mmCIF file of C-alpha atoms and ligand atoms in Angstrom:
data_model
loop_
_atom_site.group_PDB
_atom_site.id
_atom_site.type_symbol
_atom_site.label_atom_id
_atom_site.label_comp_id
_atom_site.label_asym_id
_atom_site.label_seq_id
_atom_site.Cartn_x
_atom_site.Cartn_y
_atom_site.Cartn_z
ATOM 1 C CA MET A 213 -95.019 128.269 45.279
ATOM 2 C CA SER A 214 -91.886 126.369 44.300
ATOM 3 C CA LYS A 215 -91.323 122.773 45.324
ATOM 4 C CA GLY A 216 -88.863 121.893 42.630
ATOM 5 C CA GLU A 217 -89.018 121.525 38.905
ATOM 6 C CA VAL A 218 -92.180 120.688 37.006
ATOM 7 C CA LEU A 219 -92.140 119.523 33.399
ATOM 8 C CA ILE A 220 -95.193 118.486 31.360
ATOM 9 C CA LEU A 221 -94.925 116.356 28.252
ATOM 10 C CA ASP A 222 -97.718 118.121 26.447
ATOM 11 C CA PHE A 223 -99.888 118.213 23.346
ATOM 12 C CA CYS A 224 -101.726 121.406 22.445
ATOM 13 C CA PHE A 225 -105.111 119.784 21.643
ATOM 14 C CA SER A 226 -105.081 117.296 24.514
ATOM 15 C CA PRO A 227 -107.822 118.010 27.063
ATOM 16 C CA PHE A 228 -105.975 115.717 29.468
ATOM 17 C CA CYS A 229 -102.836 117.870 29.322
ATOM 18 C CA MET A 230 -105.017 120.943 29.771
ATOM 19 C CA ARG A 231 -106.303 119.545 33.076
ATOM 20 C CA VAL A 232 -102.769 119.470 34.457
ATOM 21 C CA LYS A 233 -101.984 123.002 33.245
ATOM 22 C CA ILE A 234 -105.183 124.418 34.776
ATOM 23 C CA ALA A 235 -104.490 122.682 38.115
ATOM 24 C CA LEU A 236 -100.961 124.134 38.174
ATOM 25 C CA GLY A 237 -102.366 127.539 37.225
ATOM 26 C CA GLU A 238 -104.827 127.408 40.126
ATOM 27 C CA LYS A 239 -101.934 126.634 42.478
ATOM 28 C CA GLY A 240 -99.683 129.286 40.980
ATOM 29 C CA VAL A 241 -96.999 126.722 40.149
ATOM 30 C CA GLU A 242 -94.636 127.484 37.295
ATOM 31 C CA TYR A 243 -93.877 124.734 34.847
ATOM 32 C CA GLU A 244 -92.138 123.911 31.611
ATOM 33 C CA SER A 245 -94.252 122.449 28.826
ATOM 34 C CA ARG A 246 -92.632 120.301 26.143
ATOM 35 C CA GLU A 247 -94.802 119.672 23.089
ATOM 36 C CA GLU A 248 -94.793 116.045 21.918
ATOM 37 C CA ASP A 249 -95.072 114.967 18.296
ATOM 38 C CA LEU A 250 -97.702 112.259 18.813
ATOM 39 C CA PHE A 251 -97.910 111.379 15.125
ATOM 40 C CA GLY A 252 -94.336 111.876 13.886
ATOM 41 C CA GLY A 253 -92.529 110.245 16.778
ATOM 42 C CA LYS A 254 -92.822 110.365 20.548
ATOM 43 C CA SER A 255 -89.789 111.452 22.550
ATOM 44 C CA GLU A 256 -87.566 108.963 24.367
ATOM 45 C CA LEU A 257 -88.532 110.715 27.592
ATOM 46 C CA LEU A 258 -92.248 110.053 26.926
ATOM 47 C CA LEU A 259 -91.690 106.382 26.085
ATOM 48 C CA LYS A 260 -89.465 105.919 29.117
ATOM 49 C CA SER A 261 -91.781 107.839 31.474
ATOM 50 C CA ASN A 262 -95.068 106.269 30.360
ATOM 51 C CA PRO A 263 -94.097 102.828 29.024
ATOM 52 C CA ILE A 264 -97.539 101.395 29.768
ATOM 53 C CA HIS A 265 -99.801 103.765 27.804
ATOM 54 C CA GLN A 266 -97.227 105.909 25.910
ATOM 55 C CA LYS A 267 -99.607 108.865 26.174
ATOM 56 C CA VAL A 268 -99.502 112.480 27.279
ATOM 57 C CA PRO A 269 -99.715 114.084 29.735
ATOM 58 C CA VAL A 270 -96.652 112.945 31.581
ATOM 59 C CA PHE A 271 -95.914 115.040 34.638
ATOM 60 C CA LEU A 272 -92.303 115.081 35.801
ATOM 61 C CA HIS A 273 -91.743 116.452 39.275
ATOM 62 C CA ASN A 274 -88.036 116.810 39.965
ATOM 63 C CA GLY A 275 -87.534 114.213 37.230
ATOM 64 C CA LYS A 276 -89.968 111.681 38.718
ATOM 65 C CA PRO A 277 -92.752 110.779 36.247
ATOM 66 C CA LEU A 278 -96.482 110.466 36.871
ATOM 67 C CA CYS A 279 -99.097 109.500 34.280
ATOM 68 C CA GLU A 280 -102.885 109.772 33.878
ATOM 69 C CA SER A 281 -104.329 113.250 34.214
ATOM 70 C CA THR A 282 -106.730 112.573 37.109
ATOM 71 C CA THR A 283 -103.932 110.970 39.132
ATOM 72 C CA ILE A 284 -101.688 113.929 38.312
ATOM 73 C CA VAL A 285 -104.307 116.549 39.332
ATOM 74 C CA THR A 286 -104.846 114.651 42.614
ATOM 75 C CA TYR A 287 -101.072 114.639 43.231
ATOM 76 C CA ILE A 288 -100.837 118.369 42.481
ATOM 77 C CA ASP A 289 -103.594 119.025 45.025
ATOM 78 C CA GLU A 290 -101.674 117.067 47.671
ATOM 79 C CA VAL A 291 -98.252 118.583 47.017
ATOM 80 C CA TRP A 292 -99.497 122.165 46.666
ATOM 81 C CA PRO A 293 -102.467 122.178 49.054
ATOM 82 C CA SER A 294 -103.443 125.829 48.645
ATOM 83 C CA PRO A 295 -106.005 126.614 47.394
ATOM 84 C CA PRO A 296 -107.565 123.152 47.834
ATOM 85 C CA LEU A 297 -109.235 121.689 44.742
ATOM 86 C CA LEU A 298 -111.174 119.000 46.608
ATOM 87 C CA PRO A 299 -113.801 119.829 49.259
ATOM 88 C CA ALA A 300 -112.921 119.715 52.967
ATOM 89 C CA CYS A 301 -115.734 117.298 53.876
ATOM 90 C CA ALA A 302 -115.029 113.576 53.237
ATOM 91 C CA TYR A 303 -118.521 112.963 51.838
ATOM 92 C CA ASP A 304 -118.225 115.845 49.359
ATOM 93 C CA ARG A 305 -114.740 114.626 48.388
ATOM 94 C CA ALA A 306 -116.134 111.174 47.660
ATOM 95 C CA GLN A 307 -118.916 112.730 45.566
ATOM 96 C CA ALA A 308 -116.341 114.745 43.614
ATOM 97 C CA ARG A 309 -114.399 111.521 42.919
ATOM 98 C CA PHE A 310 -117.606 109.814 41.776
ATOM 99 C CA TRP A 311 -118.235 112.550 39.189
ATOM 100 C CA ALA A 312 -114.576 112.645 38.192
ATOM 101 C CA ASP A 313 -114.790 108.927 37.460
ATOM 102 C CA PHE A 314 -118.064 109.404 35.541
ATOM 103 C CA ILE A 315 -116.484 112.138 33.419
ATOM 104 C CA ASP A 316 -113.356 110.052 32.778
ATOM 105 C CA LYS A 317 -115.379 107.045 31.688
ATOM 106 C CA LYS A 318 -118.009 108.803 29.586
ATOM 107 C CA VAL A 319 -117.382 112.236 28.124
ATOM 108 C CA PHE A 320 -114.356 111.994 25.799
ATOM 109 C CA ASP A 321 -115.492 108.646 24.387
ATOM 110 C CA ALA A 322 -118.967 110.082 23.741
ATOM 111 C CA VAL A 323 -117.431 113.003 21.827
ATOM 112 C CA GLY A 324 -115.299 110.524 19.843
ATOM 113 C CA ASN A 325 -118.334 108.413 19.017
ATOM 114 C CA ILE A 326 -119.854 111.451 17.286
ATOM 115 C CA TRP A 327 -116.908 112.508 15.143
ATOM 116 C CA ARG A 328 -115.918 108.929 14.309
ATOM 117 C CA SER A 329 -119.426 108.035 13.112
ATOM 118 C CA GLN A 330 -121.347 108.490 9.904
ATOM 119 C CA GLY A 331 -125.018 108.525 8.919
ATOM 120 C CA THR A 332 -127.582 107.171 11.375
ATOM 121 C CA ALA A 333 -124.863 106.202 13.876
ATOM 122 C CA THR A 334 -124.118 109.924 14.333
ATOM 123 C CA GLU A 335 -127.682 110.547 15.504
ATOM 124 C CA SER A 336 -127.520 107.902 18.228
ATOM 125 C CA ALA A 337 -123.999 109.005 19.266
ATOM 126 C CA LYS A 338 -125.316 112.563 19.552
ATOM 127 C CA ASN A 339 -128.280 111.446 21.670
ATOM 128 C CA GLU A 340 -126.007 109.481 24.006
ATOM 129 C CA PHE A 341 -123.691 112.475 24.373
ATOM 130 C CA ILE A 342 -126.589 114.811 25.208
ATOM 131 C CA GLU A 343 -127.863 112.291 27.765
ATOM 132 C CA ILE A 344 -124.453 112.341 29.506
ATOM 133 C CA LEU A 345 -124.440 116.160 29.551
ATOM 134 C CA LYS A 346 -127.930 116.159 31.052
ATOM 135 C CA GLN A 347 -126.704 113.825 33.799
ATOM 136 C CA LEU A 348 -123.887 116.288 34.463
ATOM 137 C CA GLU A 349 -126.390 119.150 34.501
ATOM 138 C CA GLY A 350 -128.225 117.215 37.216
ATOM 139 C CA ALA A 351 -125.018 117.002 39.252
ATOM 140 C CA LEU A 352 -124.427 120.716 38.793
ATOM 141 C CA GLY A 353 -127.959 121.559 39.978
ATOM 142 C CA GLU A 354 -128.192 125.221 40.916
ATOM 143 C CA LYS A 355 -124.522 125.455 41.921
ATOM 144 C CA HIS A 356 -122.046 127.773 40.188
ATOM 145 C CA TYR A 357 -119.467 125.013 39.873
ATOM 146 C CA PHE A 358 -119.505 121.255 40.442
ATOM 147 C CA GLY A 359 -117.948 121.729 43.874
ATOM 148 C CA GLY A 360 -120.215 124.621 44.892
ATOM 149 C CA ASP A 361 -119.182 128.260 44.913
ATOM 150 C CA SER A 362 -115.605 127.791 43.833
ATOM 151 C CA PHE A 363 -113.967 126.292 40.781
ATOM 152 C CA GLY A 364 -112.462 122.951 41.811
ATOM 153 C CA PHE A 365 -111.462 119.359 41.058
ATOM 154 C CA VAL A 366 -114.455 118.251 38.945
ATOM 155 C CA ASP A 367 -114.511 121.540 37.003
ATOM 156 C CA ILE A 368 -110.808 121.164 36.228
ATOM 157 C CA LEU A 369 -111.350 117.653 34.899
ATOM 158 C CA ALA A 370 -114.454 118.549 32.893
ATOM 159 C CA ILE A 371 -113.834 121.952 31.296
ATOM 160 C CA PRO A 372 -110.905 120.862 29.056
ATOM 161 C CA LEU A 373 -113.101 118.219 27.408
ATOM 162 C CA THR A 374 -115.473 120.950 26.232
ATOM 163 C CA SER A 375 -112.802 122.273 23.848
ATOM 164 C CA TRP A 376 -113.759 119.329 21.605
ATOM 165 C CA PHE A 377 -117.503 120.046 21.772
ATOM 166 C CA TYR A 378 -117.511 122.505 18.850
ATOM 167 C CA ALA A 379 -116.100 119.743 16.616
ATOM 168 C CA ALA A 380 -118.760 117.345 17.936
ATOM 169 C CA GLU A 381 -121.442 119.959 17.243
ATOM 170 C CA LYS A 382 -120.230 120.477 13.674
ATOM 171 C CA PHE A 383 -120.063 116.772 12.868
ATOM 172 C CA GLY A 384 -123.225 115.955 14.848
ATOM 173 C CA GLY A 385 -125.363 118.872 13.634
ATOM 174 C CA PHE A 386 -126.507 120.170 17.023
ATOM 175 C CA LYS A 387 -125.703 122.830 19.607
ATOM 176 C CA VAL A 388 -124.876 122.067 23.250
ATOM 177 C CA GLU A 389 -126.332 125.448 24.206
ATOM 178 C CA ASP A 390 -129.760 124.501 22.765
ATOM 179 C CA GLU A 391 -129.797 121.050 24.362
ATOM 180 C CA CYS A 392 -128.165 121.755 27.735
ATOM 181 C CA PRO A 393 -128.342 125.484 28.553
ATOM 182 C CA LYS A 394 -127.244 125.051 32.175
ATOM 183 C CA PHE A 395 -124.176 123.072 31.171
ATOM 184 C CA SER A 396 -123.429 125.688 28.555
ATOM 185 C CA ALA A 397 -123.690 128.489 31.154
ATOM 186 C CA TRP A 398 -121.249 126.568 33.404
ATOM 187 C CA MET A 399 -118.839 126.279 30.440
ATOM 188 C CA LYS A 400 -118.939 130.034 29.874
ATOM 189 C CA LYS A 401 -118.342 130.717 33.565
ATOM 190 C CA CYS A 402 -115.299 128.422 33.634
ATOM 191 C CA MET A 403 -113.880 129.933 30.468
ATOM 192 C CA GLN A 404 -113.854 133.343 32.090
ATOM 193 C CA LYS A 405 -111.270 132.049 34.527
ATOM 194 C CA GLU A 406 -107.774 133.163 33.585
ATOM 195 C CA THR A 407 -106.241 129.767 34.369
ATOM 196 C CA VAL A 408 -108.643 128.182 31.861
ATOM 197 C CA ALA A 409 -108.591 130.872 29.156
ATOM 198 C CA LYS A 410 -104.772 130.782 29.099
ATOM 199 C CA VAL A 411 -104.607 127.135 28.018
ATOM 200 C CA TYR A 412 -107.954 126.592 26.231
ATOM 201 C CA PRO A 413 -107.297 125.934 22.530
ATOM 202 C CA ASP A 414 -109.244 127.674 19.761
ATOM 203 C CA PRO A 415 -112.236 125.306 19.142
ATOM 204 C CA GLU A 416 -111.957 126.059 15.409
ATOM 205 C CA LYS A 417 -108.389 124.665 15.472
ATOM 206 C CA VAL A 418 -109.569 121.612 17.411
ATOM 207 C CA TYR A 419 -112.242 121.137 14.736
ATOM 208 C CA GLU A 420 -109.574 121.275 11.985
ATOM 209 C CA PHE A 421 -107.486 118.750 13.930
ATOM 210 C CA VAL A 422 -110.492 116.422 14.305
ATOM 211 C CA ALA A 423 -111.295 116.807 10.587
ATOM 212 C CA MET A 424 -107.693 115.759 9.842
ATOM 213 C CA MET A 425 -108.038 112.719 12.126
ATOM 214 C CA ARG A 426 -111.260 111.751 10.347
ATOM 215 C CA LYS A 427 -109.409 111.846 7.027
ATOM 216 C CA MET A 428 -106.487 109.866 8.473
ATOM 217 C CA GLN A 429 -108.928 107.234 9.712
ATOM 218 C CA GLY A 430 -110.704 107.103 6.345
ATOM 219 C CA ILE A 431 -113.999 108.397 7.744
ATOM 220 C CA GLU A 432 -114.732 110.867 4.936
HETATM 221 C C1 GS8 B 1312 -105.726 109.851 28.493
HETATM 222 C C2 GS8 B 1312 -104.509 110.464 27.802
HETATM 223 C C3 GS8 B 1312 -104.666 110.521 26.276
HETATM 224 O O1 GS8 B 1312 -105.626 109.997 25.706
HETATM 225 C C4 GS8 B 1312 -105.293 110.649 30.856
HETATM 226 O O2 GS8 B 1312 -104.173 111.178 30.957
HETATM 227 O O3 GS8 B 1312 -106.258 111.021 31.522
HETATM 228 N N1 GS8 B 1312 -106.563 108.641 30.393
HETATM 229 C C5 GS8 B 1312 -105.459 109.445 29.919
HETATM 230 N N2 GS8 B 1312 -103.673 111.146 25.616
HETATM 231 C C6 GS8 B 1312 -103.668 111.190 24.165
HETATM 232 C C7 GS8 B 1312 -103.716 112.629 23.677
HETATM 233 S S1 GS8 B 1312 -105.277 113.381 24.027
HETATM 234 O O4 GS8 B 1312 -106.337 112.542 23.214
HETATM 235 C C8 GS8 B 1312 -102.355 110.572 23.661
HETATM 236 O O5 GS8 B 1312 -101.301 110.771 24.227
HETATM 237 N N3 GS8 B 1312 -102.425 109.827 22.559
HETATM 238 C C9 GS8 B 1312 -101.286 109.258 21.926
HETATM 239 C C10 GS8 B 1312 -101.489 107.827 21.551
HETATM 240 O O6 GS8 B 1312 -102.578 107.271 21.785
HETATM 241 O O7 GS8 B 1312 -100.562 107.262 20.962
#
């Protein structure tokens, strides 16, 4: 459904960019993706469009920029209402926003704490990460997806972050599947969705990217 031009300032390993691409995929909206060189030099358009954080994703709708992936996914859901990503009931919508906020505040940082750490610190970072996943498993309960029977807002925010889990597993010496089987089953279900599979990076490549970042940061 066309409502003008959509451009994403993108980065292939960014889970935050992936959120935007999955949301657009769910809505059937076509877009242009422009890969940013985050290390060699950000584009003028990125610096001008996101002067505050200077990060991707930037979402340009008919040339007007929006930043921060959760804000962008919310905007996409309002501009292209079908199919809805948020539940119809106000209480369920508020619950979805609660878990979205929890995921935003906890998950990516917890993954980073594992791959940025060494020695005994890795063990406690790993335990904290598993604790967060168990809390998410509690929110999932017996449902197929966070929102119930259909893939929605919270799933779209959460599934991209899992593309970094393999790297966390390798550096942390554990397996999400062994620790949190229900979360792992949810991951597999989401990855079967075409809109996810199309933009989900190869976890092995993410691992190589993380290994490079560790070297750059003098961690090894
Ligand atoms: C996070 C974006 C982000 O971290 C969101 O959009 O939800 N809260 C934001 N983007 C990273 C790439 S992904 O790790 C980024 O652009 N980094 C470049 C930089 O920090 O200079």
